[in-house]
CSV table of C-alpha atoms and ligand atoms in Angstrom, one decimal:
chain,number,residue,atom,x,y,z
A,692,UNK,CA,-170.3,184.9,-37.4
A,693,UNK,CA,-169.8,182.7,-40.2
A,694,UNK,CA,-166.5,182.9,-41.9
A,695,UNK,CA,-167.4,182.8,-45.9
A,696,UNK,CA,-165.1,182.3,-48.8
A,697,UNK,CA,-163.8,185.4,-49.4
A,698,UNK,CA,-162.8,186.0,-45.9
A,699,UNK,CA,-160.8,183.3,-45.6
A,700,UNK,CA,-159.0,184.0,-49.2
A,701,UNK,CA,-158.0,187.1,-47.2
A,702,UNK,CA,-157.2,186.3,-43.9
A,703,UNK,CA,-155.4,183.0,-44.9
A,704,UNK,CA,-154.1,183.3,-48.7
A,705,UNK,CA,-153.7,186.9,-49.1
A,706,UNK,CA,-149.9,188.1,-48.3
A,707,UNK,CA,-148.9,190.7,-50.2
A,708,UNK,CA,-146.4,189.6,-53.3
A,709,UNK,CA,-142.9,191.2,-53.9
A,710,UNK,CA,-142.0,189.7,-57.4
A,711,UNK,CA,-145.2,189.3,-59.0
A,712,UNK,CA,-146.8,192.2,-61.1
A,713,UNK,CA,-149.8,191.4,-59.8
A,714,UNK,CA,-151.1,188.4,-57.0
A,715,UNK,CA,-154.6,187.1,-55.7
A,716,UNK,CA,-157.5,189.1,-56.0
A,717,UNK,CA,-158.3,190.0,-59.3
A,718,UNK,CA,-159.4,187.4,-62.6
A,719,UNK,CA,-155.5,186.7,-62.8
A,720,UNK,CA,-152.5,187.2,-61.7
A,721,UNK,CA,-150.1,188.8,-63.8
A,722,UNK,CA,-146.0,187.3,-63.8
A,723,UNK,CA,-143.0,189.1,-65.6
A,724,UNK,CA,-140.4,186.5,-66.6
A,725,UNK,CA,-136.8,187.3,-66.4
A,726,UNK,CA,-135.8,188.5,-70.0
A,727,UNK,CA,-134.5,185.2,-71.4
A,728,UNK,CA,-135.9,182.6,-69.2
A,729,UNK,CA,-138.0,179.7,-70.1
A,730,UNK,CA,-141.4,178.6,-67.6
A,731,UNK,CA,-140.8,175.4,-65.8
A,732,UNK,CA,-144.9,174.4,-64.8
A,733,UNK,CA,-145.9,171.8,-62.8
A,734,UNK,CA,-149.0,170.4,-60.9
A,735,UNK,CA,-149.7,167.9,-58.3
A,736,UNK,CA,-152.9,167.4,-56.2
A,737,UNK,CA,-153.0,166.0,-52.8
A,738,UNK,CA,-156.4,163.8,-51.5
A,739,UNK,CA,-157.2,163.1,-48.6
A,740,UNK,CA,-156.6,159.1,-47.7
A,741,UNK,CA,-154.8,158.7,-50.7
A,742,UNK,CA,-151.9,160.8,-50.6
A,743,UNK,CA,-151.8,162.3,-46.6
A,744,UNK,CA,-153.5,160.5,-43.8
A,745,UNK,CA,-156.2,162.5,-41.9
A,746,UNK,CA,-154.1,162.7,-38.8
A,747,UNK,CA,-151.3,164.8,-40.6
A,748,UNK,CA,-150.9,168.1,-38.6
A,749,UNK,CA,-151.7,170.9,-40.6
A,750,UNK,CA,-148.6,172.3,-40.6
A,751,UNK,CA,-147.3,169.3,-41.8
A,752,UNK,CA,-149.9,169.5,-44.8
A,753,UNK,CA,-149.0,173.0,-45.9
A,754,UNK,CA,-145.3,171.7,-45.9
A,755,UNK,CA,-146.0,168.9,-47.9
A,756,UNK,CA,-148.5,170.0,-50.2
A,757,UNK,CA,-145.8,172.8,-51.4
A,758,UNK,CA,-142.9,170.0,-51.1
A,759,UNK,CA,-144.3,167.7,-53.3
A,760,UNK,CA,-144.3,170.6,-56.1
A,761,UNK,CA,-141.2,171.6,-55.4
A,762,UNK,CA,-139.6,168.3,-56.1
A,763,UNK,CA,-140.8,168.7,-59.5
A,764,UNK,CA,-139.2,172.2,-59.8
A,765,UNK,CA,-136.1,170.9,-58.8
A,766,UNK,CA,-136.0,167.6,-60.7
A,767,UNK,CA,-135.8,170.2,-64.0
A,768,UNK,CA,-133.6,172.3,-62.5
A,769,UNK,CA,-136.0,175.0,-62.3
A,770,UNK,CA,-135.5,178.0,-60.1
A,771,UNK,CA,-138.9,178.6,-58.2
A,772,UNK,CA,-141.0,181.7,-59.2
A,773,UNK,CA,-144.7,181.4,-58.0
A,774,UNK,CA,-147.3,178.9,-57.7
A,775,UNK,CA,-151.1,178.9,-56.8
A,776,UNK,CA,-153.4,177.2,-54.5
A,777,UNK,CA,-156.9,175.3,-54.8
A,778,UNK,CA,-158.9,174.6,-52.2
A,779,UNK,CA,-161.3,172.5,-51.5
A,780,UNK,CA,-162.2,171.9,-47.8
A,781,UNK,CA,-165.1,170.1,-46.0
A,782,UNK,CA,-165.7,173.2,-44.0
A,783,UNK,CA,-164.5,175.9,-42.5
A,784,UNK,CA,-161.8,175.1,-39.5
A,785,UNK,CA,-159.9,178.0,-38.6
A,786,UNK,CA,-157.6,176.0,-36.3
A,787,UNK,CA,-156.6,174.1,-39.6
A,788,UNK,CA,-156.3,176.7,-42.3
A,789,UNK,CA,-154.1,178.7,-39.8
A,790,UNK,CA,-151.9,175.8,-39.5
A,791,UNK,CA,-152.0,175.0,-43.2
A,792,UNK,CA,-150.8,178.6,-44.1
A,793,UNK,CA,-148.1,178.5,-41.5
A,794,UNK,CA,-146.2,175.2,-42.9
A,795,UNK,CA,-147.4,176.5,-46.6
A,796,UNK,CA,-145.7,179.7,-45.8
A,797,UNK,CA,-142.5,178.8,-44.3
A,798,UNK,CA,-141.7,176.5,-47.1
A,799,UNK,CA,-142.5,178.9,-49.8
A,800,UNK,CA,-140.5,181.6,-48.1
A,801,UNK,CA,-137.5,179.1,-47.3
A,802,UNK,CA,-137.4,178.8,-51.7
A,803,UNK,CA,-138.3,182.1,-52.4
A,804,UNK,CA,-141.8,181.4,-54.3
A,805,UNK,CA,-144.6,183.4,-53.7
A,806,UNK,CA,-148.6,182.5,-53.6
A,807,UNK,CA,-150.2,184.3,-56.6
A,808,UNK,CA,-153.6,183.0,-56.7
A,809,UNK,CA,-155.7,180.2,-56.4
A,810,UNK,CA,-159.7,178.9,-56.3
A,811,UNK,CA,-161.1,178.0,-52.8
A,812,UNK,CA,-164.3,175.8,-53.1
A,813,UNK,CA,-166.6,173.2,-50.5
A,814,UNK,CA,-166.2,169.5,-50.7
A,815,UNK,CA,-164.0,166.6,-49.8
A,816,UNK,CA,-160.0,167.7,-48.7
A,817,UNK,CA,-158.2,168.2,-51.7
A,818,UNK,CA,-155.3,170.4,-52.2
A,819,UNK,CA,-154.0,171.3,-55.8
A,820,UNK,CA,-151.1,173.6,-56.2
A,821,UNK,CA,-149.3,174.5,-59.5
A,822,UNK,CA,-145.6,176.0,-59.4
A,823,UNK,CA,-143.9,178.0,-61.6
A,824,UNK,CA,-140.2,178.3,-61.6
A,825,UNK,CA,-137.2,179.6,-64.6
A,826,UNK,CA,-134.7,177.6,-66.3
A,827,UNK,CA,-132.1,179.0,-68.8
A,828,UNK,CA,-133.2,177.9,-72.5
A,829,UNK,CA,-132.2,174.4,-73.1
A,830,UNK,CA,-131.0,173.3,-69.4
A,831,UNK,CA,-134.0,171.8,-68.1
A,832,UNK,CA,-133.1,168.5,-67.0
A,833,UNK,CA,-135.4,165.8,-68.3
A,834,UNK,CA,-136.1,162.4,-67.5
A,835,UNK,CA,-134.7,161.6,-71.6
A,836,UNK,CA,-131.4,162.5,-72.3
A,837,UNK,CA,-129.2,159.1,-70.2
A,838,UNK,CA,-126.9,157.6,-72.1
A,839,UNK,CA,-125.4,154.2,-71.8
A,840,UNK,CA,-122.6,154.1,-70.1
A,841,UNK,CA,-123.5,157.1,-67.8
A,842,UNK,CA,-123.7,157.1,-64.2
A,843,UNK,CA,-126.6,156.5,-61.5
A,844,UNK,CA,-126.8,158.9,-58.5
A,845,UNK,CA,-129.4,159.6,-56.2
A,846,UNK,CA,-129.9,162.3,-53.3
A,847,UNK,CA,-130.3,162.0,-49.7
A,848,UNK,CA,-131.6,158.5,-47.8
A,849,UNK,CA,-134.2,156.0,-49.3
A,850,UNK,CA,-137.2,154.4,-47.7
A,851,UNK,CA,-137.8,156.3,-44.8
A,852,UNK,CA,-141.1,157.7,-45.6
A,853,UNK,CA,-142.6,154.2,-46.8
A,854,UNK,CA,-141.3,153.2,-43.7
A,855,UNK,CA,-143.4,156.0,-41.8
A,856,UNK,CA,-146.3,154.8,-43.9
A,857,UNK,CA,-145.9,150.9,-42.8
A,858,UNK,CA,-145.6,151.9,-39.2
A,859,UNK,CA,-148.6,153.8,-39.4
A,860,UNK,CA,-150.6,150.6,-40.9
A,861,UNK,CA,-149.1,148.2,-37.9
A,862,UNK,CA,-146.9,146.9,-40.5
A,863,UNK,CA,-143.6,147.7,-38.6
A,864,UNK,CA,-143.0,148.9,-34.7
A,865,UNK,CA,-141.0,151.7,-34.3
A,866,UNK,CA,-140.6,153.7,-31.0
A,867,UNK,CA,-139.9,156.9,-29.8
A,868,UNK,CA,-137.4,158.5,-31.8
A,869,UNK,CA,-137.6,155.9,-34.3
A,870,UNK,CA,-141.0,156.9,-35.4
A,871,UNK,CA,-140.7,160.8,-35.4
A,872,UNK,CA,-137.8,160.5,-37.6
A,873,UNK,CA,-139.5,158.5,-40.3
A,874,UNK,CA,-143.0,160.5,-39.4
A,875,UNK,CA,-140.7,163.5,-40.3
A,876,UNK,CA,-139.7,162.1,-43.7
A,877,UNK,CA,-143.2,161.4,-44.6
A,878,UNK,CA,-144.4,164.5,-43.7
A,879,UNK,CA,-141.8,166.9,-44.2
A,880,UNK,CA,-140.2,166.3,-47.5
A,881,UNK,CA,-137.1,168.7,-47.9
A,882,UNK,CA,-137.5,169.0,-52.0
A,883,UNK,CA,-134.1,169.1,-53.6
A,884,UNK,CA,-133.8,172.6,-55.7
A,885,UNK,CA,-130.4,173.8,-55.0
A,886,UNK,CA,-129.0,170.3,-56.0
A,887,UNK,CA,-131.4,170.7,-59.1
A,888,UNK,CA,-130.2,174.0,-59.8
A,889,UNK,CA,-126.8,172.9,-59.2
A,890,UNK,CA,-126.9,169.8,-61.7
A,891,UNK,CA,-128.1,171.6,-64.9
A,892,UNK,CA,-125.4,170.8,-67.4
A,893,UNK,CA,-124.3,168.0,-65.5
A,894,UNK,CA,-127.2,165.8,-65.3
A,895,UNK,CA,-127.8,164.0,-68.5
A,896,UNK,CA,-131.3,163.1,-67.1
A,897,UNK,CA,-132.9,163.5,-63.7
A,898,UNK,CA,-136.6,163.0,-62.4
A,899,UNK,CA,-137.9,163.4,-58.3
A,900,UNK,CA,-138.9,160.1,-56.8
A,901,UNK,CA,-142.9,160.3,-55.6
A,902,UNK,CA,-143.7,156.6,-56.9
A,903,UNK,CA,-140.9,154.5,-55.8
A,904,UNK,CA,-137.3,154.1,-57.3
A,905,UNK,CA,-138.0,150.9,-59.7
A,906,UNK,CA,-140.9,153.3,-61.0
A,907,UNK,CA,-139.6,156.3,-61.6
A,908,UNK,CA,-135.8,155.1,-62.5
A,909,UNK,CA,-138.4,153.3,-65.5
A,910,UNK,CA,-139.5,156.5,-66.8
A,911,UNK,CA,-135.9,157.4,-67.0
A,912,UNK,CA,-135.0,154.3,-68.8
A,913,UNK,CA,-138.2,154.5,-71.2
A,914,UNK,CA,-137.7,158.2,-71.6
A,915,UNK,CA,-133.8,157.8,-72.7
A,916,UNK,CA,-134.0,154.1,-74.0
A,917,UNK,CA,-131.5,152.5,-72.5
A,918,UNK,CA,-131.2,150.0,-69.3
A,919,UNK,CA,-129.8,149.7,-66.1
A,920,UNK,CA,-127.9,147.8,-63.1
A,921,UNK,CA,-129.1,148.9,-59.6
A,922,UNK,CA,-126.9,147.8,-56.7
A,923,UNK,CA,-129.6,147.3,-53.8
A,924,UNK,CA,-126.4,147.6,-51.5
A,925,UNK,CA,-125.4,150.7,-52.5
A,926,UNK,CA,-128.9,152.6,-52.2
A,927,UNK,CA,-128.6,154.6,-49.3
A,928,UNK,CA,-130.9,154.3,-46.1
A,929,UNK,CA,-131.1,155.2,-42.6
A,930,UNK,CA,-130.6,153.0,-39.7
A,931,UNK,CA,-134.0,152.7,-38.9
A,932,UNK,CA,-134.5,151.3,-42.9
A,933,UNK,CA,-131.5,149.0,-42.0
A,934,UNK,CA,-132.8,147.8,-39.1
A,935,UNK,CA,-135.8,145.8,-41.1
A,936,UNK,CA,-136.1,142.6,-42.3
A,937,UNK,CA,-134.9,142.2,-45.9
A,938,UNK,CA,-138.3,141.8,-47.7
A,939,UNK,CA,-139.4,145.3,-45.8
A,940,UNK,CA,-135.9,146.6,-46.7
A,941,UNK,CA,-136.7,146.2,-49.9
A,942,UNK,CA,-140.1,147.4,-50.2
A,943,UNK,CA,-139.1,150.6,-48.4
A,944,UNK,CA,-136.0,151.1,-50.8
A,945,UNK,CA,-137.4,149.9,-54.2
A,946,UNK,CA,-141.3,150.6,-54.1
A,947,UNK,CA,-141.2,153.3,-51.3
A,948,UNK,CA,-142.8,156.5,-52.6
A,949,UNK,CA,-142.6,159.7,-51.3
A,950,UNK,CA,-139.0,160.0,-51.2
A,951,UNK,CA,-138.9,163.2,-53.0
A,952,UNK,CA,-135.4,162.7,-53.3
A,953,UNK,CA,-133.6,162.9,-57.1
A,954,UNK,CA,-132.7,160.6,-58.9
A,955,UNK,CA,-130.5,161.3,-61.6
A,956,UNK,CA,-127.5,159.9,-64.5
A,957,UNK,CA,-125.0,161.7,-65.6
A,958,UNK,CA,-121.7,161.1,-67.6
A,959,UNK,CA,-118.6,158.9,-65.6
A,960,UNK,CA,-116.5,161.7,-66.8
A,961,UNK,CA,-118.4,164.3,-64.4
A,962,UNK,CA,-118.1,162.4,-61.4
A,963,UNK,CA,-116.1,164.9,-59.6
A,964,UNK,CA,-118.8,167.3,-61.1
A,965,UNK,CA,-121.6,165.6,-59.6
A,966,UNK,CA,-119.9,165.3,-56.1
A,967,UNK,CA,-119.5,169.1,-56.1
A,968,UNK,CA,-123.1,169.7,-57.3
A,969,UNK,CA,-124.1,167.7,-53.9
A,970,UNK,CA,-121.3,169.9,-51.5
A,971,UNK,CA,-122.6,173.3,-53.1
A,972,UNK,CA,-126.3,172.1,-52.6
A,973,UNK,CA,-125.2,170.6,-48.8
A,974,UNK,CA,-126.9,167.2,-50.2
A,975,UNK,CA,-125.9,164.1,-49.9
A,976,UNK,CA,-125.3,161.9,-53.3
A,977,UNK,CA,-124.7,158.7,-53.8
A,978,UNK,CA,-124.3,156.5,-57.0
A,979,UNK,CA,-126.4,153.8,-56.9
A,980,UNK,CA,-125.5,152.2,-60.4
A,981,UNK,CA,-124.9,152.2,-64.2
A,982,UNK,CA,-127.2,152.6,-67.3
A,983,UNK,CA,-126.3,150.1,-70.0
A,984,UNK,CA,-127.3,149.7,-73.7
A,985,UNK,CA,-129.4,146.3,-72.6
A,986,UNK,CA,-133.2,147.5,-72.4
A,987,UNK,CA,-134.7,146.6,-68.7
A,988,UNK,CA,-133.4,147.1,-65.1
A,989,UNK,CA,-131.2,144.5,-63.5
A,990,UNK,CA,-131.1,144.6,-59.7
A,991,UNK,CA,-127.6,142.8,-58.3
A,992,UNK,CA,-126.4,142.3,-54.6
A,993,UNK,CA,-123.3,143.4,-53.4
A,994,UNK,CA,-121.8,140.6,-55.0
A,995,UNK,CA,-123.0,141.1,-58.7
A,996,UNK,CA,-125.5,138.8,-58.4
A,997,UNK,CA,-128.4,139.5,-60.0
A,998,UNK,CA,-132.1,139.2,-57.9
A,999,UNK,CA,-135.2,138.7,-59.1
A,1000,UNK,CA,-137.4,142.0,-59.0
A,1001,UNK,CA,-140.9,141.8,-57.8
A,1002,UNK,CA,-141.2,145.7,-56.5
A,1003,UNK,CA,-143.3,147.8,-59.0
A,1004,UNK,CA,-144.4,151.6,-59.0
A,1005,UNK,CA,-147.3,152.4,-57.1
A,1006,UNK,CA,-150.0,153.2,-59.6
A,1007,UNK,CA,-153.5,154.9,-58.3
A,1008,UNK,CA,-155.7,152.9,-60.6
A,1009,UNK,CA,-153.8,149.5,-60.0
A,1010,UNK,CA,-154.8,147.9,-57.0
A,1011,UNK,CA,-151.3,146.3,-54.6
B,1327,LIG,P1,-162.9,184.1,-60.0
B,1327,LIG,O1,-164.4,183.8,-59.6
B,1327,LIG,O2,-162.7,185.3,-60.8
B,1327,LIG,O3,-162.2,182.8,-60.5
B,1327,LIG,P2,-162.4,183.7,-57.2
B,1327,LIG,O4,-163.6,184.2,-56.6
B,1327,LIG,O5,-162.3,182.2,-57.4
B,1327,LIG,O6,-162.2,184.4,-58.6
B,1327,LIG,O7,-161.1,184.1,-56.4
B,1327,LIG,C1,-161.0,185.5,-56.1
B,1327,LIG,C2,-159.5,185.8,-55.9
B,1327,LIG,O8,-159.0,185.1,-54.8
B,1327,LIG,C3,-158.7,185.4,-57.2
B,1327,LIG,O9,-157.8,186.4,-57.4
B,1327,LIG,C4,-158.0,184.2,-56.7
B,1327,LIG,O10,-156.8,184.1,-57.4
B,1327,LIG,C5,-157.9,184.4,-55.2
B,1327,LIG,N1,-157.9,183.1,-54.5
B,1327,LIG,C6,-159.0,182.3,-54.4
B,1327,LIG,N2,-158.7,181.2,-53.7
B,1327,LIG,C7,-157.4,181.3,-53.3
B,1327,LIG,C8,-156.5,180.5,-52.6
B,1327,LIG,N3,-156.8,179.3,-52.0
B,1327,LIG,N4,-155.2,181.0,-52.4
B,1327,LIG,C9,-154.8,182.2,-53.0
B,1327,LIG,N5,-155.6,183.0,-53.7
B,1327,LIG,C10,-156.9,182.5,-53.8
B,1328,LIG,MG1,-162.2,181.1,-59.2
């Protein structure tokens, strides 16, 4: 028997909630904030052969497609409330939905945010999730607010994922281990909310990385007006990053993408602060530099010396 829309809404999407006053099935669902609290929203879609490859398990697509809103959560500082789906799939494929749900699931659970809704439609693979998370009035962290002078950290490793993504085009060879490790970072993205949570009056600006560091570290510097010195040295990577050639290295470190990791400034004075933010999250941090009053970003070697930057953001209406 066919399986229509509404069954798979509720064999697939249709978990009870715990928090919300009221969750899928009706015209809306219905939220209670915390007395107090301010809504951190956020939206990203995900298409198929432009931001997942169509031999990304399932599981892995749930993950991901709940990740990549997370990061955003966290990159505010937001504490994760609900979010809701839409759907639109080619056709109905059981084995995939129940995969989908699983890695959807297991994220959501692992942060606490519950599925409250959603639209479920026919057509090409495209997955469109909204989150909803809490912040305390006035400690969002935002991508203005860096001052020259401040500090440049970032979480976690660099350029694994682009790596992934290269190794997947026959662009670099990577065996074994090698390749499940960077396959992992692309398509398991661990989104950073405790050590957003943990930054919020620290942080003097943060954003999540999804284009690339020279990118997104330019929002930053547009949003706050000021510049800054990256040391490519002290970005850090994993061996398998380390192990390319330098023009690759680079890529993967400055125009990678789908890090999902933050990146973030904050004051020199709250250095300690920052290094117990990263402890009480269990992330790593590293500073990667130092934002100046000179507009731009300067890229310097391990020596000072400053190289000439050709990496830019990935942009989806500008062609490579
Ligand atoms: P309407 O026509 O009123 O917009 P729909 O028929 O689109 O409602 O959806 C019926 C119910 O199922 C709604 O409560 C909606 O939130 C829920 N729903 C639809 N698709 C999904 C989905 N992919 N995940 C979770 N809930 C969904
Ligand atoms: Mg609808």
């Amino acid at each position: 028997m066919a399986v229509g829309e509404f069954d798979l809404i509720a064999k697939y999407f249709a978990r009870p909630v715990r928090h919300a006053v009221l969750g899928g099935g009706d015209d809306c669902a219905l939220l209670q904030p915390t007395p107090g609290m301010q809504w951190a929203v956020s939206t990203d879609a995900l298409v198929e052969g432009r931001h997942f490859l169509s031999t990304v398990p399932p599981d892995a697509l749930g993950h991901k497609s709940l990740a990549v809103n997370l990061s955003d959560l966290a990159a505010c500082g937001a504490r994760p409330v609900a979010f809701t789906l839409s759907l639109t799939l080619p056709r109905v494929d059981e084995t995939f939905l129940a995969g989908f749900a699983q890695g959807l699931y297991a994220l959501a659970d692992a942060h606490g945010i519950e599925l409250v809704g959603g639209d479920t439609t026919a057509g090409p693979l495209n997955i469109g999730i909204t989150v909803m998370g809490e912040v305390p009035p006035g400690q969002a962290l935002r991508r203005g607010g860096a001052k020259a002078g401040d500090e440049l950290w970032v979480s976690g490793r660099l350029g694994d994922a682009r790596l992934a993504l290269e190794a997947f085009r026959g662009q670099a060879s990577l065996r074994g281990e090698a390749f499940e490790d960077v396959r992992r970072a692309m398509e398991r993205p661990q989104p950073r909310v405790a050590l957003g949570i943990a930054l919020r009056g620290i942080a003097s600006a943060a954003i999540d990385l999804s284009d690339g560091l020279v990118g997104d570290l330019g929002h930053v510097l547009r949003a706050s007006a000021v510049g800054a010195t990256l040391r490519l040295a002290d970005i850090p990577h994993g061996p398998h990053v380390a192990a390319c050639g330098e023009a690759q290295r680079r890529t993967c470190l400055l125009a990678g993408g789908d890090d999902y990791e933050l990146l973030f400034a904050a004051p020199a004075a709250a250095h300690a602060q920052v290094r117990d933010a990263g402890a009480r999250a269990g992330v790593p941090v590293t500073r990667i530099g130092t934002l100046d009053t000179a507009p731009g970003l300067r890229v310097v070697d391990a020596h000072g010396a400053q190289l000439t930057l050709t990496e830019r953001a990935f942009d989806h209406f500008i062609p490579d």
